PDB file of C-alpha atoms in Angstrom:
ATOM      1  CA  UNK A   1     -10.159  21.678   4.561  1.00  0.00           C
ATOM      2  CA  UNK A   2      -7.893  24.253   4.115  1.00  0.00           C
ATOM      3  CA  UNK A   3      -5.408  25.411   6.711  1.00  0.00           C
ATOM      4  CA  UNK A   4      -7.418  28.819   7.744  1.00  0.00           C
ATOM      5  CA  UNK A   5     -10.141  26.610   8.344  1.00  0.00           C
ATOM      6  CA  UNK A   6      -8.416  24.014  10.478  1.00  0.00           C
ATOM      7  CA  UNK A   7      -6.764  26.991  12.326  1.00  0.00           C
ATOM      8  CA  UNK A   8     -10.354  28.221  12.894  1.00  0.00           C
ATOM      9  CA  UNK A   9     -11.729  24.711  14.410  1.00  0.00           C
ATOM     10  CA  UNK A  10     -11.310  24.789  18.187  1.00  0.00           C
ATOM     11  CA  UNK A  11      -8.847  22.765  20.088  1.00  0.00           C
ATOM     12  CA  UNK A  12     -11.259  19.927  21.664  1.00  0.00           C
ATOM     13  CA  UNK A  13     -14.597  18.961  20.752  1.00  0.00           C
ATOM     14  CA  UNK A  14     -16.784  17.908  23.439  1.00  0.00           C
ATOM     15  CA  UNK A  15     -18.611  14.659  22.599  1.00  0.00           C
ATOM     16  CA  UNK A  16     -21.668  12.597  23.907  1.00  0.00           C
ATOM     17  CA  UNK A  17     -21.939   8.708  23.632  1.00  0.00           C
ATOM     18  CA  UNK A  18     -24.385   6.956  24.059  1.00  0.00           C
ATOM     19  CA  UNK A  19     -25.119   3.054  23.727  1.00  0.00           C
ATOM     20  CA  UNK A  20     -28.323   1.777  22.172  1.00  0.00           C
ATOM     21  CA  UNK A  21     -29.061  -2.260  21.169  1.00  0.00           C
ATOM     22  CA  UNK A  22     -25.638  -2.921  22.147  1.00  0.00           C
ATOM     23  CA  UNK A  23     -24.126  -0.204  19.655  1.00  0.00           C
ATOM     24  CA  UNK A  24     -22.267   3.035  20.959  1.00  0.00           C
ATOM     25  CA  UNK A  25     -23.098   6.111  19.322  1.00  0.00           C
ATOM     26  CA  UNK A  26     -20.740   9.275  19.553  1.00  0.00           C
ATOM     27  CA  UNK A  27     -22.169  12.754  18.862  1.00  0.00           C
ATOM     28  CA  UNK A  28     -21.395  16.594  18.959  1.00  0.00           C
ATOM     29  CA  UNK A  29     -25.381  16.891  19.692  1.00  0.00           C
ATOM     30  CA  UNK A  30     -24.571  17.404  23.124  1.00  0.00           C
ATOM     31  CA  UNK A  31     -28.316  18.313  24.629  1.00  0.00           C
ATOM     32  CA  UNK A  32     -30.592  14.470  24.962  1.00  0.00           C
ATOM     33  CA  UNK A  33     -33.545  16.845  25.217  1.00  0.00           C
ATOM     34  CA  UNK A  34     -32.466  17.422  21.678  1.00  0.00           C
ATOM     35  CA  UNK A  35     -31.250  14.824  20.081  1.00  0.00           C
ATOM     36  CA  UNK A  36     -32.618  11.532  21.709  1.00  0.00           C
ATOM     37  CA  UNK A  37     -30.603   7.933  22.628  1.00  0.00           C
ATOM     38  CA  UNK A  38     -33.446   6.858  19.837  1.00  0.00           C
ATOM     39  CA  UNK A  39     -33.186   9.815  16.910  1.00  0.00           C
ATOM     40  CA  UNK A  40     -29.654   9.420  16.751  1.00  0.00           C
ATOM     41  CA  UNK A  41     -30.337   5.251  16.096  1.00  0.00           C
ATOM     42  CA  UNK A  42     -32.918   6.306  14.098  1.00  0.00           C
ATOM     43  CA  UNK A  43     -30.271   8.816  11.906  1.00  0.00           C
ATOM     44  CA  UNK A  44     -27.327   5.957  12.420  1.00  0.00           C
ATOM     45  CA  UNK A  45     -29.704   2.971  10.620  1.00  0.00           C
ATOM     46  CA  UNK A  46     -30.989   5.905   8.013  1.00  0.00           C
ATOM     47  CA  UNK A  47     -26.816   6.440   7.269  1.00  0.00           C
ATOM     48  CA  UNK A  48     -27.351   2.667   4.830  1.00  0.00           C
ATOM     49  CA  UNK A  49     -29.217   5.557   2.412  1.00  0.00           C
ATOM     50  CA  UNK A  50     -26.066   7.408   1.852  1.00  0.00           C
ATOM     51  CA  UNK A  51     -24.612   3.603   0.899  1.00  0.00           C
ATOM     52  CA  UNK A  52     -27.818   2.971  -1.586  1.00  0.00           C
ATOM     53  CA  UNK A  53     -27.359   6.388  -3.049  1.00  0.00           C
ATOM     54  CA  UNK A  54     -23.513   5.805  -3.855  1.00  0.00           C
ATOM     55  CA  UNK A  55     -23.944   2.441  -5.293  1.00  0.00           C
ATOM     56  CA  UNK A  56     -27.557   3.801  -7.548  1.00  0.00           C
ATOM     57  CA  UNK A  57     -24.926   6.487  -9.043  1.00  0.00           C
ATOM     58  CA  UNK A  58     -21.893   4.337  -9.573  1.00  0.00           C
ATOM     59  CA  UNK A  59     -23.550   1.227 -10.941  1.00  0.00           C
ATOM     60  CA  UNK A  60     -26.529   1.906 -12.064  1.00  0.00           C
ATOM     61  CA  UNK A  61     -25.910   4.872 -13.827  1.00  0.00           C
ATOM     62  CA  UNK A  62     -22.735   2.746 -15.062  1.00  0.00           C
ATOM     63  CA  UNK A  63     -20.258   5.753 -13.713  1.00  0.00           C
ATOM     64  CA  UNK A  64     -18.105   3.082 -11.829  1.00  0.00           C
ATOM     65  CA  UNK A  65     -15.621   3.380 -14.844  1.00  0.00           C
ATOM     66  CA  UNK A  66     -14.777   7.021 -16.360  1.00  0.00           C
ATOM     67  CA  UNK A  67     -14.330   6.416 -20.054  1.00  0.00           C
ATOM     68  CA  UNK A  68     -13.411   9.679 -20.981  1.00  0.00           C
ATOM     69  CA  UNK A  69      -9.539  10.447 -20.594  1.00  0.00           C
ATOM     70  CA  UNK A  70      -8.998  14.418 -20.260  1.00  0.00           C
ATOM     71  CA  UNK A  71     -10.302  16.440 -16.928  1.00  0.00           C
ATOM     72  CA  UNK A  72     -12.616  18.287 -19.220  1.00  0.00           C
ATOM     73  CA  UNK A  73     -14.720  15.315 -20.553  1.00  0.00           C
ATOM     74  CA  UNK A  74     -14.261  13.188 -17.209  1.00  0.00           C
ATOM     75  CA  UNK A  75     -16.174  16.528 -15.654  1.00  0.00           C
ATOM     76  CA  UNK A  76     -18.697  16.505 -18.068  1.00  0.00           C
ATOM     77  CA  UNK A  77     -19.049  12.806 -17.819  1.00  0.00           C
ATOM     78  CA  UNK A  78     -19.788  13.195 -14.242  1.00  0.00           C
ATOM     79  CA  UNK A  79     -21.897  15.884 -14.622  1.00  0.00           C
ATOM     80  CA  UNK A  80     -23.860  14.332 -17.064  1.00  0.00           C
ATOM     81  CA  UNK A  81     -24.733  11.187 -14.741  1.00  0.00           C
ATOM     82  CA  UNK A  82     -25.539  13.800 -11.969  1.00  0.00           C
ATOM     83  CA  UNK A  83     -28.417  15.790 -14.405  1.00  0.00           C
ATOM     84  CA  UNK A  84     -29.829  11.781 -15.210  1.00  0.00           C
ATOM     85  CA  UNK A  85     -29.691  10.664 -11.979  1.00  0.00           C
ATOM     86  CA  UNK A  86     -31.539  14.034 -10.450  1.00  0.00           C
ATOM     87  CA  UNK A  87     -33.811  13.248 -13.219  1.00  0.00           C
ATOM     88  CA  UNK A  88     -34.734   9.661 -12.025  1.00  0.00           C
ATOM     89  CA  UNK A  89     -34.842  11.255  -8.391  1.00  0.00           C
ATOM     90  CA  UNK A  90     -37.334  14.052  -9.213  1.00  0.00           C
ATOM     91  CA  UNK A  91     -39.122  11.911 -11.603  1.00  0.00           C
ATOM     92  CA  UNK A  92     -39.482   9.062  -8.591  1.00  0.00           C
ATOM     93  CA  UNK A  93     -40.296  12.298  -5.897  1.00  0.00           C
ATOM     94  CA  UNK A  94     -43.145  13.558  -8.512  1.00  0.00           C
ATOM     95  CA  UNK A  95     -44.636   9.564  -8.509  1.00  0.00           C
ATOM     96  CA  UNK A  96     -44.634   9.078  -5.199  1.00  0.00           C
ATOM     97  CA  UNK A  97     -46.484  12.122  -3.151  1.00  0.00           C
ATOM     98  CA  UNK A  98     -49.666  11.847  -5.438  1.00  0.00           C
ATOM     99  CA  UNK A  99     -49.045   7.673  -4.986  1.00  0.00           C
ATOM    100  CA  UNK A 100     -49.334   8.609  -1.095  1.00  0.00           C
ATOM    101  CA  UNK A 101     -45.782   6.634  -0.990  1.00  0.00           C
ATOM    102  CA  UNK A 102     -41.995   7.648   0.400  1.00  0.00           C
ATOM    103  CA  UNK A 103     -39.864   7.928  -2.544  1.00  0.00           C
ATOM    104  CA  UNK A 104     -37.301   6.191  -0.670  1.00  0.00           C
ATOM    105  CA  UNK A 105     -39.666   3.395  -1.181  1.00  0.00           C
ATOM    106  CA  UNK A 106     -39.755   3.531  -4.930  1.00  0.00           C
ATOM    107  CA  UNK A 107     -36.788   1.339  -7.119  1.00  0.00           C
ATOM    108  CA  UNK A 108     -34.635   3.389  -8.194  1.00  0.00           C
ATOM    109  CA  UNK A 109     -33.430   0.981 -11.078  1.00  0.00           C
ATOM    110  CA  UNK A 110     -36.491   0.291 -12.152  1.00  0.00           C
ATOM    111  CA  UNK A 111     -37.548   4.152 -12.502  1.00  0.00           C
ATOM    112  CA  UNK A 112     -34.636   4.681 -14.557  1.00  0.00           C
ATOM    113  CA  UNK A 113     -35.581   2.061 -17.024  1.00  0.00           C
ATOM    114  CA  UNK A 114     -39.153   3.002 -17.049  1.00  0.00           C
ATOM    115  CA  UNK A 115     -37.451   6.378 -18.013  1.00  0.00           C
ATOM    116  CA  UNK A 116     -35.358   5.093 -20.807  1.00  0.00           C
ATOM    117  CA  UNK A 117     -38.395   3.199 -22.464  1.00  0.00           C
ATOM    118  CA  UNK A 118     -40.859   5.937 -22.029  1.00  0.00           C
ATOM    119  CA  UNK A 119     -37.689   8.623 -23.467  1.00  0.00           C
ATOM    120  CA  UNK A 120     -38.713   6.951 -27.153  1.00  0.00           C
ATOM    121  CA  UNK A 121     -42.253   7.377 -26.581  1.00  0.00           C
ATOM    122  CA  UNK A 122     -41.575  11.288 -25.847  1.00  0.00           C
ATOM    123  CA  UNK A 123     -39.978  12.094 -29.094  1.00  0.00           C
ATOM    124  CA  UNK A 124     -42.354  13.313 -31.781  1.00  0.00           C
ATOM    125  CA  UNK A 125     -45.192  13.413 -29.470  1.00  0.00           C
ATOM    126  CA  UNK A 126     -48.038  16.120 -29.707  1.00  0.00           C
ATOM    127  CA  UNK A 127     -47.762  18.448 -26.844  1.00  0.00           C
ATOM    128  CA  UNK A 128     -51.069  17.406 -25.482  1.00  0.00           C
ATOM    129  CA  UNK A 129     -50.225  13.774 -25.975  1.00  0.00           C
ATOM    130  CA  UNK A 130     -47.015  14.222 -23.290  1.00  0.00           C
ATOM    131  CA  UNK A 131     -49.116  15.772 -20.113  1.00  0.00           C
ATOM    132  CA  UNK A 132     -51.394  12.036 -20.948  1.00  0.00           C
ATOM    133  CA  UNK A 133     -47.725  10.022 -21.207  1.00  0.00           C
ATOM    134  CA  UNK A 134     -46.085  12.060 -19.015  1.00  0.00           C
ATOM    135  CA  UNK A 135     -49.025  10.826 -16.080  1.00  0.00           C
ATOM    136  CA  UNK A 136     -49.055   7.428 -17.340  1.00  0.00           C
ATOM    137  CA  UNK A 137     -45.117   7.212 -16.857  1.00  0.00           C
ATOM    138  CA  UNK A 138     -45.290   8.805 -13.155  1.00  0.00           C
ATOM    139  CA  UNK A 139     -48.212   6.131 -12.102  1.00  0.00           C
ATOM    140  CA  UNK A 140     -45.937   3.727 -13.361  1.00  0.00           C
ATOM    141  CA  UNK A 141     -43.107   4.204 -11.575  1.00  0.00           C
ATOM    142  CA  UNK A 142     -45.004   4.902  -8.416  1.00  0.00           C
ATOM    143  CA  UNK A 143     -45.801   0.725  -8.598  1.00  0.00           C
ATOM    144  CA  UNK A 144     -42.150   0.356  -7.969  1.00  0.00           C
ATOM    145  CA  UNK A 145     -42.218  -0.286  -4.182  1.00  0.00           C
ATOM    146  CA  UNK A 146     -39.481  -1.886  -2.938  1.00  0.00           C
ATOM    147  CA  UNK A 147     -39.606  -4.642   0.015  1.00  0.00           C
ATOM    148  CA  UNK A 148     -39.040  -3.382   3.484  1.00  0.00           C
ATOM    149  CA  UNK A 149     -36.012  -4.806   5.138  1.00  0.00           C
ATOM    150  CA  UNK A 150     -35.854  -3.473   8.552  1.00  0.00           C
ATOM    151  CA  UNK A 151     -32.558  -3.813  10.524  1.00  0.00           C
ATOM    152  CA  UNK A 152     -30.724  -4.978   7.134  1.00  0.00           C
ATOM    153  CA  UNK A 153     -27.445  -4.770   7.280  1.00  0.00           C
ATOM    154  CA  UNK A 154     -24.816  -5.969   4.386  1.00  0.00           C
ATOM    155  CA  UNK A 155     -21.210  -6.708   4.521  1.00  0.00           C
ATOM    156  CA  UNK A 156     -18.781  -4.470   2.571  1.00  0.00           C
ATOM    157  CA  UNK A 157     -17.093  -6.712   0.548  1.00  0.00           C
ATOM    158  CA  UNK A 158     -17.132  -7.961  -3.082  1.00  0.00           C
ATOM    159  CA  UNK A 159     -18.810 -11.176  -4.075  1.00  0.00           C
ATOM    160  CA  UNK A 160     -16.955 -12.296  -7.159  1.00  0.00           C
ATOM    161  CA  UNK A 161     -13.381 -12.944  -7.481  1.00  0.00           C
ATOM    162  CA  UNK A 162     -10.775 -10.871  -9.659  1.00  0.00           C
ATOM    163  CA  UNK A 163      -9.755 -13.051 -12.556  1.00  0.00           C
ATOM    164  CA  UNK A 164      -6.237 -14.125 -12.899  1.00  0.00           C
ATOM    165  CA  UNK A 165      -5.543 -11.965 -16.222  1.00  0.00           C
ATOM    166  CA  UNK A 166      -2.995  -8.603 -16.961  1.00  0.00           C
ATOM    167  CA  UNK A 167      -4.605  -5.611 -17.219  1.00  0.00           C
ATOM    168  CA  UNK A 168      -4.753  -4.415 -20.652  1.00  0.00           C
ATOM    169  CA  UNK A 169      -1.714  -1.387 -20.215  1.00  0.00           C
ATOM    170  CA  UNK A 170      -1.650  -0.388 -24.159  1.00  0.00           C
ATOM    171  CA  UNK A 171      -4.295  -0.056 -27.113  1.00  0.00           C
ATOM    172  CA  UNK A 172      -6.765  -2.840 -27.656  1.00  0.00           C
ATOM    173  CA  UNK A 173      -5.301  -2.968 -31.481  1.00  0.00           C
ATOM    174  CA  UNK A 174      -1.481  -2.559 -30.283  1.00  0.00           C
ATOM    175  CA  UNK A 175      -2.068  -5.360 -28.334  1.00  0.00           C
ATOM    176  CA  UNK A 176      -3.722  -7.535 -30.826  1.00  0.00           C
ATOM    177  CA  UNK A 177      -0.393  -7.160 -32.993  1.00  0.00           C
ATOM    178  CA  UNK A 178       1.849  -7.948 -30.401  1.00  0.00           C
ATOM    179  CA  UNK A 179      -0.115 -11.229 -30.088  1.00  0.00           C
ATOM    180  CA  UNK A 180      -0.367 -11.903 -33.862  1.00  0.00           C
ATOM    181  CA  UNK A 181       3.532 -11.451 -33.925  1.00  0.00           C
ATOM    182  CA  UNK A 182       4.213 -13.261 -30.888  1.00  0.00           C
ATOM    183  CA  UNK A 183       1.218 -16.465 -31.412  1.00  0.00           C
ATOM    184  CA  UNK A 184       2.597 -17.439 -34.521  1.00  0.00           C
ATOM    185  CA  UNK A 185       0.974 -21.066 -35.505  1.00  0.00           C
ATOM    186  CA  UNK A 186      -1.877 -20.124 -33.147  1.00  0.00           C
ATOM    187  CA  UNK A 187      -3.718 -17.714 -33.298  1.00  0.00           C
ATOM    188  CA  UNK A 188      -6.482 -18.206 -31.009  1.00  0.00           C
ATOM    189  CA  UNK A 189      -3.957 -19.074 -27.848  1.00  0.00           C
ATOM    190  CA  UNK A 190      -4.629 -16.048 -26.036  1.00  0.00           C
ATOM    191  CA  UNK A 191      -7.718 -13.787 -25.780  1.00  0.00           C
ATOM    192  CA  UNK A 192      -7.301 -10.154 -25.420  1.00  0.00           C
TER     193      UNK A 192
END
């Protein structure tokens, strides 16, 4: 926020709370006739999307790491894995109305691998033959329901444990002939 912005914001923000199953729940939707005690749980237990979404982009479209190094190429990078995954959304959205399903129903994972192996399919087809592939693809990834899991919730933590090793500060090769020098009679003592 810049500071004209925040100089623009008032003072004090009035606020509503409000407790449901055993949870309070603060709000600027000051008006119940509005916003109900039960929409805003409703919107709270809908906020685990948000979580899904994050995790769909960073792991499964493998953008958890950067790999490229200048601001250019890291803004392409990203941009890149935005255009695929709006692909897999759109291409899970188009499944799922004629399908009579939510796409928030629909695996995201597995629509993006339905994508990659049908992608092969696509090249060097006859235009006619891709409206016919095209359909078969959608029903296909409108079978991707996912189980319901009402009131699921999941702690925020990581599962495995960091491993006890450096990071790697220098070139993989640089490294490699620091350890050749340093190894001497063996070799194999140390994996990079």
């Amino acid at each position: 926020m810049s500071a004209q912005e925040y100089a623009g914001c008032p003072p004090r923000l009035r606020m509503r709370e409000i407790e449901v199953d055993g949870r309070v729940l603060v709000t600027t939707l000051l008006q119940p006739a509005y916003a109900s005690a039960l929409a805003l749980d409703r919107l709270y237990a809908m906020r685990w999307n948000i979580e899904v979404d994050f995790r769909a982009i960073k792991a499964t479209l493998e953008l958890d790491v950067l790999r490229c190094k200048c601001r250019e190429m890291i803004e392409k990078e990203i941009a890149v894995s935005m255009l695929a995954y709006n692909l897999v959304r759109w291409a899970i959205s188009a499944s799922a109305a004629p399908a009579q399903v939510l796409a928030r129903a629909l695996s995201f994972a597995g629509a993006r691998r339905l994508l990659a192996s049908f992608s092969l399919r696509f090249v060097g087809c006859a235009s006619g033959s891709i409206a016919a592939l095209t359909e078969v693809l959608l029903k296909s990834i409108a079978k991707l329901k996912l189980p319901t899991r009402t009131g699921r919730i999941e702690p925020r933590a990581k599962k495995r444990r960091p491993k006890n090793l450096p990071l790697l500060s220098m070139p993989r090769h640089v490294a490699r002939q620091r350890h050749s020098h340093q190894a001497g009679a063996y070799p194999c003592a140390m994996r990079i």
